[in-house]
PDB file of N, CA and C in Angstrom:
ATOM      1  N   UNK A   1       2.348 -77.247 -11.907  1.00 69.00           N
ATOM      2  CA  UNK A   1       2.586 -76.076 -11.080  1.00 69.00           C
ATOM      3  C   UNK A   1       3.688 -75.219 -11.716  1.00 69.00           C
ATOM      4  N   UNK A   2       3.488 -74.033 -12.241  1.00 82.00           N
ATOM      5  CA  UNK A   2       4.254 -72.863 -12.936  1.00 82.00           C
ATOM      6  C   UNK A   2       5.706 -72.752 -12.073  1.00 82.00           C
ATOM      7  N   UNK A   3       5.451 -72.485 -10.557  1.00 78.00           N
ATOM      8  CA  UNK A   3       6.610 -72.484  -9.966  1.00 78.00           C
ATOM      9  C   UNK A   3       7.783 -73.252 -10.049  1.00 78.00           C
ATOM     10  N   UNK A   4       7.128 -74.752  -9.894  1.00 79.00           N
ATOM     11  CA  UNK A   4       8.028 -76.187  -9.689  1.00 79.00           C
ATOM     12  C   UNK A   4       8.844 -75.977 -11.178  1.00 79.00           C
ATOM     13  N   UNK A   5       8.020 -75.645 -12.369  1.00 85.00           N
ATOM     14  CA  UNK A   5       8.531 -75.326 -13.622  1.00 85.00           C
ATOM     15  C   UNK A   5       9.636 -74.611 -13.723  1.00 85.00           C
ATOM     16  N   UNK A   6       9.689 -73.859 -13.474  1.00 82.00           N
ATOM     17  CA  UNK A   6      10.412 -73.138 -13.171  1.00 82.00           C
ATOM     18  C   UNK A   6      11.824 -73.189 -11.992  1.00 82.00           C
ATOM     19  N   UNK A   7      11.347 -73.737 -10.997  1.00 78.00           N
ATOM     20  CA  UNK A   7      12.667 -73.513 -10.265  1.00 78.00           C
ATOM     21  C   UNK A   7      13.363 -75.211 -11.134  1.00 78.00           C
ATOM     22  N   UNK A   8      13.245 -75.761 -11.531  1.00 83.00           N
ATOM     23  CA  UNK A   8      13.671 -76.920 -12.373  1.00 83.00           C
ATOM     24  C   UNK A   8      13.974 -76.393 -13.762  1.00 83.00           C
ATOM     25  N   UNK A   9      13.514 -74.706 -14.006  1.00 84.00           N
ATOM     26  CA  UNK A   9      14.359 -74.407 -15.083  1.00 84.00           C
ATOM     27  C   UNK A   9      15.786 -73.553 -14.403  1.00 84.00           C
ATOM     28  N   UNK A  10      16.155 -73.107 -13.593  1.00 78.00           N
ATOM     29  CA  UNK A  10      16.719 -72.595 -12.658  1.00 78.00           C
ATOM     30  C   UNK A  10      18.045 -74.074 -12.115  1.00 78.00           C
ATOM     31  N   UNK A  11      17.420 -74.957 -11.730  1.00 82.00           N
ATOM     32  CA  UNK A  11      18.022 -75.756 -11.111  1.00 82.00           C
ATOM     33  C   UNK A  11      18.355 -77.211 -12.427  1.00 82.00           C
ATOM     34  N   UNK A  12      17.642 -78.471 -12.217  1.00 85.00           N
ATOM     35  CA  UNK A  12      17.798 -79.215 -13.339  1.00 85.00           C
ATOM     36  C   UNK A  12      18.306 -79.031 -14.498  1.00 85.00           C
ATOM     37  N   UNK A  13      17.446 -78.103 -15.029  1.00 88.00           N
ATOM     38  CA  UNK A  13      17.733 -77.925 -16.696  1.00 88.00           C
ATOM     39  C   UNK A  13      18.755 -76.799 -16.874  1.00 88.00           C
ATOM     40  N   UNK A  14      19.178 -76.146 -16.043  1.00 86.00           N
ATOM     41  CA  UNK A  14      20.017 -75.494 -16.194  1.00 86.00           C
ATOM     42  C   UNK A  14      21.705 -76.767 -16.345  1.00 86.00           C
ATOM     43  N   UNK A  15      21.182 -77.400 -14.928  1.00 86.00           N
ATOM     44  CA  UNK A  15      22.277 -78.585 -15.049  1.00 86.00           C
ATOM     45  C   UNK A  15      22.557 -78.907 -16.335  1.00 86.00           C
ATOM     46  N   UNK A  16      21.649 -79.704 -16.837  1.00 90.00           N
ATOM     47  CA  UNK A  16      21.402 -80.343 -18.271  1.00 90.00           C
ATOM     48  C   UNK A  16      22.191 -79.878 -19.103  1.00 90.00           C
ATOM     49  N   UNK A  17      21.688 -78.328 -19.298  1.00 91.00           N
ATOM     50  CA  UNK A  17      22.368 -77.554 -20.234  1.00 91.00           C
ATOM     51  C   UNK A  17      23.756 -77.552 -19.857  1.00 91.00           C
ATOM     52  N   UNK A  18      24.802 -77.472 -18.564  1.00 89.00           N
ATOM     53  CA  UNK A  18      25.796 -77.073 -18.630  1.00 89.00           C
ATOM     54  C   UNK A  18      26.479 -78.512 -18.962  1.00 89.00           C
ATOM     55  N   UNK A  19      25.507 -79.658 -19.215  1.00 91.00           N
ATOM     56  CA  UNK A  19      26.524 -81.183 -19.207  1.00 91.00           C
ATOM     57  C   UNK A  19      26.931 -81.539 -17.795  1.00 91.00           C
ATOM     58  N   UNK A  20      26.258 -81.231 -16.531  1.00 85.00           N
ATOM     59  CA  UNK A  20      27.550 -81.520 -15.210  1.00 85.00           C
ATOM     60  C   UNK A  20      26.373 -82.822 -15.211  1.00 85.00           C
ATOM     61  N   UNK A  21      27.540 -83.460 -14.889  1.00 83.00           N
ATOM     62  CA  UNK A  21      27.262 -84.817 -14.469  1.00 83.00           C
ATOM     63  C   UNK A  21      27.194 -85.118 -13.013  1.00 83.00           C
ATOM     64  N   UNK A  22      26.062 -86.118 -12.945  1.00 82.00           N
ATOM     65  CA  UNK A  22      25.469 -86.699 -11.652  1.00 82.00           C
ATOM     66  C   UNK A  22      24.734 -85.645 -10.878  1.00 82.00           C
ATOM     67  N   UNK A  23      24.046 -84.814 -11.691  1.00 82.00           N
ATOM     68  CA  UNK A  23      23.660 -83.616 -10.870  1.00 82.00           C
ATOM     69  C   UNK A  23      21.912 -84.058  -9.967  1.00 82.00           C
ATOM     70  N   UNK A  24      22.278 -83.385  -8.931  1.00 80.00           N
ATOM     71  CA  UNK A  24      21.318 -84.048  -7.431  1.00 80.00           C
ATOM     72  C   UNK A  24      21.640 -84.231  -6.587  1.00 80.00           C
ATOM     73  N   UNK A  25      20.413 -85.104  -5.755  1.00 76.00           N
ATOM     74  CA  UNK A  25      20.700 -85.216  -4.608  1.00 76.00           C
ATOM     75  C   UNK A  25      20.477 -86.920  -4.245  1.00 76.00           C
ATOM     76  N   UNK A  26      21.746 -87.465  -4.004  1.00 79.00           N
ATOM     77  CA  UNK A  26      22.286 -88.777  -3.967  1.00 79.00           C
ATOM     78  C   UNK A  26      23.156 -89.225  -2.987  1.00 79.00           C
ATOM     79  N   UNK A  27      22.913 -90.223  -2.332  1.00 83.00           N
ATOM     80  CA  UNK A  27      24.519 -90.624  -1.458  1.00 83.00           C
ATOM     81  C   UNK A  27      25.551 -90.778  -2.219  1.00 83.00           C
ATOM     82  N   UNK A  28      26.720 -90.284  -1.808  1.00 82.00           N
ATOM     83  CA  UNK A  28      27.471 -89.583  -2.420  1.00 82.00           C
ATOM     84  C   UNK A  28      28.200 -88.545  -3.457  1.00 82.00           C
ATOM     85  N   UNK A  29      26.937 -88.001  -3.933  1.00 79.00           N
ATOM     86  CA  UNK A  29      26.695 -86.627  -4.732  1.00 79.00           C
ATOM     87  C   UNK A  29      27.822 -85.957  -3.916  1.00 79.00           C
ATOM     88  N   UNK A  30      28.425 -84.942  -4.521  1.00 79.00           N
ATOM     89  CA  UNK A  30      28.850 -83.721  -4.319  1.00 79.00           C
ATOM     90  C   UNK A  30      27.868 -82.675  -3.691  1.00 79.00           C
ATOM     91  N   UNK A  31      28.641 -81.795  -2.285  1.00 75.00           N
ATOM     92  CA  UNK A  31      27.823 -81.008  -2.046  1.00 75.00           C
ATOM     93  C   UNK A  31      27.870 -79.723  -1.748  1.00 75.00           C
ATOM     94  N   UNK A  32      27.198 -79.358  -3.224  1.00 82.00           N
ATOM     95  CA  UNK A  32      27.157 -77.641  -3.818  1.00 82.00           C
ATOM     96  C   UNK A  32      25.925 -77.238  -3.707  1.00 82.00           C
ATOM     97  N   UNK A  33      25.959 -76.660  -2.867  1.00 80.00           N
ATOM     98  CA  UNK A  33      24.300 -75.863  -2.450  1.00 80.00           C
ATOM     99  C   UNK A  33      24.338 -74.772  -1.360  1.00 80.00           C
ATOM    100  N   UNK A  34      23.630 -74.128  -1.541  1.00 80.00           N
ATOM    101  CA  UNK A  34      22.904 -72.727  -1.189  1.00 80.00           C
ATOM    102  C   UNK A  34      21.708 -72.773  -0.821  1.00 80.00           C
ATOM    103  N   UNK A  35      22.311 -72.853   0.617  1.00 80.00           N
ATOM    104  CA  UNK A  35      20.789 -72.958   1.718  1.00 80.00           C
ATOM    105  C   UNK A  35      19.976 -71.421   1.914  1.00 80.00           C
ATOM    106  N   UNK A  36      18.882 -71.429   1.553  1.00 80.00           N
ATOM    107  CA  UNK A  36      18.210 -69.880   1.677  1.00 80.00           C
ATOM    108  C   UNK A  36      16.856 -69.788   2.988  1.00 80.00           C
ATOM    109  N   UNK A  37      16.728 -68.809   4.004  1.00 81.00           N
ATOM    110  CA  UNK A  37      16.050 -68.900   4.617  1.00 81.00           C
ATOM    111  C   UNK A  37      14.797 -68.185   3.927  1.00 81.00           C
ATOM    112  N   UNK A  38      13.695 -69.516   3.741  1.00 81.00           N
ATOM    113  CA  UNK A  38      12.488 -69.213   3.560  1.00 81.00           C
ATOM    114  C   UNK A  38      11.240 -70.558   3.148  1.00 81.00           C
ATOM    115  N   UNK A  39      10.375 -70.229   3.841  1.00 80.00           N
ATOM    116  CA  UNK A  39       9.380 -71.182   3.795  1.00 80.00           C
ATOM    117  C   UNK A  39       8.666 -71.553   1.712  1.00 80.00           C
ATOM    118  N   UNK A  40       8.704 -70.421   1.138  1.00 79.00           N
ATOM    119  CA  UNK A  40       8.012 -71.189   0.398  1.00 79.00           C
ATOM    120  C   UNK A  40       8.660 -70.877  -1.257  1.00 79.00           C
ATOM    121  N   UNK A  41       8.564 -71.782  -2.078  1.00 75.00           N
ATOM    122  CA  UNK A  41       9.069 -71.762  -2.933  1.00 75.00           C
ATOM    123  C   UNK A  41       9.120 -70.786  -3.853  1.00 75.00           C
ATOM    124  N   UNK A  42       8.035 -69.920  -4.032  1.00 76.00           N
ATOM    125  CA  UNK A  42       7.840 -68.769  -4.614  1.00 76.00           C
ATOM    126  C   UNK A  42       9.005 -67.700  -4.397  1.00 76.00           C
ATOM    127  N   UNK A  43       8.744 -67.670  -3.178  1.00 78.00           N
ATOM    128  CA  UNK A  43      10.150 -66.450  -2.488  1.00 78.00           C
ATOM    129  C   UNK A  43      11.363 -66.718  -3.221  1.00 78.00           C
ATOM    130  N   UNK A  44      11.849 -68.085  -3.401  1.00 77.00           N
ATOM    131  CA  UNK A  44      12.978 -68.451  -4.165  1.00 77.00           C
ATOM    132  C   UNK A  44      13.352 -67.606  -5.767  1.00 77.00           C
ATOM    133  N   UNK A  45      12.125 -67.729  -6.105  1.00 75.00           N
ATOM    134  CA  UNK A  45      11.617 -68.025  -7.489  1.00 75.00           C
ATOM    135  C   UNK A  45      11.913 -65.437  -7.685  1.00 75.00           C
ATOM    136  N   UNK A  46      10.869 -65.264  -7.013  1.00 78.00           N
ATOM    137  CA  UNK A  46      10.519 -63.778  -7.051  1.00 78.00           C
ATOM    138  C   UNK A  46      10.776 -63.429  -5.970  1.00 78.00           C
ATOM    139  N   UNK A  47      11.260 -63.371  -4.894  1.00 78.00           N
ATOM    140  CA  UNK A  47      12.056 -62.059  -4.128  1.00 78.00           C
ATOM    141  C   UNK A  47      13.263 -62.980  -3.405  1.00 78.00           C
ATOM    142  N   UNK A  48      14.254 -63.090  -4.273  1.00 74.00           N
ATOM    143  CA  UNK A  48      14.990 -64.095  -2.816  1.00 74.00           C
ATOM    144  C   UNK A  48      15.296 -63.505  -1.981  1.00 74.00           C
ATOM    145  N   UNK A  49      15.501 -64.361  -0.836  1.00 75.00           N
ATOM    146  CA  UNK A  49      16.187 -64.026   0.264  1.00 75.00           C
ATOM    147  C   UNK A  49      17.221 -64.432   0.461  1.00 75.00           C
ATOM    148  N   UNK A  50      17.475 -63.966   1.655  1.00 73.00           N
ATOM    149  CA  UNK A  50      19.430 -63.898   1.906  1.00 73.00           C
ATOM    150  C   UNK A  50      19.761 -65.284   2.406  1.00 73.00           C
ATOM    151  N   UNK A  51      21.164 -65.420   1.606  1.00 73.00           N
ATOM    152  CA  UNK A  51      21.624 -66.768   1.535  1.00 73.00           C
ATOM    153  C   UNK A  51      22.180 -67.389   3.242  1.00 73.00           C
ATOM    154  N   UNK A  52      21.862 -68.257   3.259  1.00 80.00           N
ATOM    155  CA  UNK A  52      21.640 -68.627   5.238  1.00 80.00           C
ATOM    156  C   UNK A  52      23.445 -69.206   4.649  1.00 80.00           C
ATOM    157  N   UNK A  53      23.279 -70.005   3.750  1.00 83.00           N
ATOM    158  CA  UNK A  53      24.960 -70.722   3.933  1.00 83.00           C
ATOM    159  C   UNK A  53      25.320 -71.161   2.421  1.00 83.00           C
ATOM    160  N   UNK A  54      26.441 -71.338   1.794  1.00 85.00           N
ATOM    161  CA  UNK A  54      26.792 -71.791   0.890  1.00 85.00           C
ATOM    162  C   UNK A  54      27.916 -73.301   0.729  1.00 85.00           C
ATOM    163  N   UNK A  55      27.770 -73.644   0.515  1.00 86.00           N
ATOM    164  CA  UNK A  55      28.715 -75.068   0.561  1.00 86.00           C
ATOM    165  C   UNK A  55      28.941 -75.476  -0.618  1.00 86.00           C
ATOM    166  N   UNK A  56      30.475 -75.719  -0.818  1.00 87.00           N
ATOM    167  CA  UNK A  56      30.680 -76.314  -2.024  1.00 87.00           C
ATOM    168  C   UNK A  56      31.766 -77.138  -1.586  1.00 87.00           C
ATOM    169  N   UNK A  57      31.520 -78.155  -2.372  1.00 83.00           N
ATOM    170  CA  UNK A  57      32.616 -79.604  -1.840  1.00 83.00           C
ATOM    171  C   UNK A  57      32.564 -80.213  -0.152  1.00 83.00           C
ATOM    172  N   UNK A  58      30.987 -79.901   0.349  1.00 82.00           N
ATOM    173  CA  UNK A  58      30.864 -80.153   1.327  1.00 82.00           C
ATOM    174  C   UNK A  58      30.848 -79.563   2.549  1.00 82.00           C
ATOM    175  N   UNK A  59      31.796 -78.074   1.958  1.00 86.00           N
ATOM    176  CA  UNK A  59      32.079 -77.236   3.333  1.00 86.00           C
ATOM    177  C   UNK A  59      31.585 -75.988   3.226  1.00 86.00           C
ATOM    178  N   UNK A  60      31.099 -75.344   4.408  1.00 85.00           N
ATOM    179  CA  UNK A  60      30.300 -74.160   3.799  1.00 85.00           C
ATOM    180  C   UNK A  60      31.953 -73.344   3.847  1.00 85.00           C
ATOM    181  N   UNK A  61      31.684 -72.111   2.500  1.00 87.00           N
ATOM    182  CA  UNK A  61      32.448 -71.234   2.465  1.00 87.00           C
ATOM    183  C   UNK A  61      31.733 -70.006   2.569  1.00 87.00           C
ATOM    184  N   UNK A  62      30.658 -70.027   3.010  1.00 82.00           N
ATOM    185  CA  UNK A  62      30.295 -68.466   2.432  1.00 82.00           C
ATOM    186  C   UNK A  62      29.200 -68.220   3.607  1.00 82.00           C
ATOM    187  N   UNK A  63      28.734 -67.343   4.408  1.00 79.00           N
ATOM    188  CA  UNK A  63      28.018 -67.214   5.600  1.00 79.00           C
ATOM    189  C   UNK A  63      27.330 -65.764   5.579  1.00 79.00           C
ATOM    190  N   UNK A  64      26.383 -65.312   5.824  1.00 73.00           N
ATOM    191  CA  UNK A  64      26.087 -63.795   5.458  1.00 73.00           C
ATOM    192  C   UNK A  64      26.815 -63.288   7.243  1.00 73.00           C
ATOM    193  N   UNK A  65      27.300 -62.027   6.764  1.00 64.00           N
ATOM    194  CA  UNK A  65      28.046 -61.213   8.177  1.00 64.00           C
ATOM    195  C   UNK A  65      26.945 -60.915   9.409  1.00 64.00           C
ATOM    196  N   UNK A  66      27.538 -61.767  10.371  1.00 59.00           N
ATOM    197  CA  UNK A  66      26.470 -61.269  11.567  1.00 59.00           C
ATOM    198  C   UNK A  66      26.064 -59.904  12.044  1.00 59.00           C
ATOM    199  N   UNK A  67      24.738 -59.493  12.076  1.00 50.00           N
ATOM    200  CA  UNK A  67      24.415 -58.376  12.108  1.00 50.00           C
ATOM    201  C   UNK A  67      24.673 -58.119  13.469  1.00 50.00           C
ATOM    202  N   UNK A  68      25.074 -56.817  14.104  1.00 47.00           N
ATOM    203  CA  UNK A  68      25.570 -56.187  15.294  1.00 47.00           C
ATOM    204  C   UNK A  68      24.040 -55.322  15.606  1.00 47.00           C
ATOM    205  N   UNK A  69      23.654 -55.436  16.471  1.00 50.00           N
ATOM    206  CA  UNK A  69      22.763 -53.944  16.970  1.00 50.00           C
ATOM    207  C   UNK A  69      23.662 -53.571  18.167  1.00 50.00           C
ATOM    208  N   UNK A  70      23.679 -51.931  17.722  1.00 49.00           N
ATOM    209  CA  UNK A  70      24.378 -51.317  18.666  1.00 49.00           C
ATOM    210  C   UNK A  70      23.235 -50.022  18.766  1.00 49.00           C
ATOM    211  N   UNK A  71      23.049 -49.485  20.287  1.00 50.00           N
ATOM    212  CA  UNK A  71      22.207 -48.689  20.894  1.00 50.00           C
ATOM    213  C   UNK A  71      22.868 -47.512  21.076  1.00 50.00           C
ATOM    214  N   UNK A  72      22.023 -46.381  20.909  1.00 52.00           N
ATOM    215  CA  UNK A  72      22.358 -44.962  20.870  1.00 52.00           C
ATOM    216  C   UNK A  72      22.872 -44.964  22.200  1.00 52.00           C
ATOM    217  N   UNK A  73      23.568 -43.958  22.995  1.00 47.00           N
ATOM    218  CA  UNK A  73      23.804 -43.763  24.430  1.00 47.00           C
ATOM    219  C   UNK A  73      23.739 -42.424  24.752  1.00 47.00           C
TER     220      UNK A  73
END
């Protein structure tokens, strides 16, 4: 599958290349990840979408700003 190829060149092999060690998903891994709202892997790949949460070292630091609707009067 072209996609899976791909987001494992994105993700894995990108690891690889930088040397980080223990990279995954393991009990007790480190946890650096970027949760994205969307059903299918493609979207990831060719249009992302907006990042739902970011976490690094376990804690999210990063949250997209809650959108306000405010009505004409």
């Amino acid at each position: 599958d072209d996609q899976a190829t791909v987001l494992d060149m994105l993700t894995v092999n990108a690891a690889k290349a930088l040397r980080i060690p223990d990279y995954g998903i393991f009990v007790g891994a480190r946890a650096d990840m970027v949760l994205l709202d969307t059903h299918r892997v493609a979207d990831v790949i060719l249009d992302p979408p907006v990042r739902t949460v970011v976490v690094k070292g376990g804690r999210s630091v990063a949250r997209p700003a809650r959108q306000v609707e405010t009505a004409l009067i």
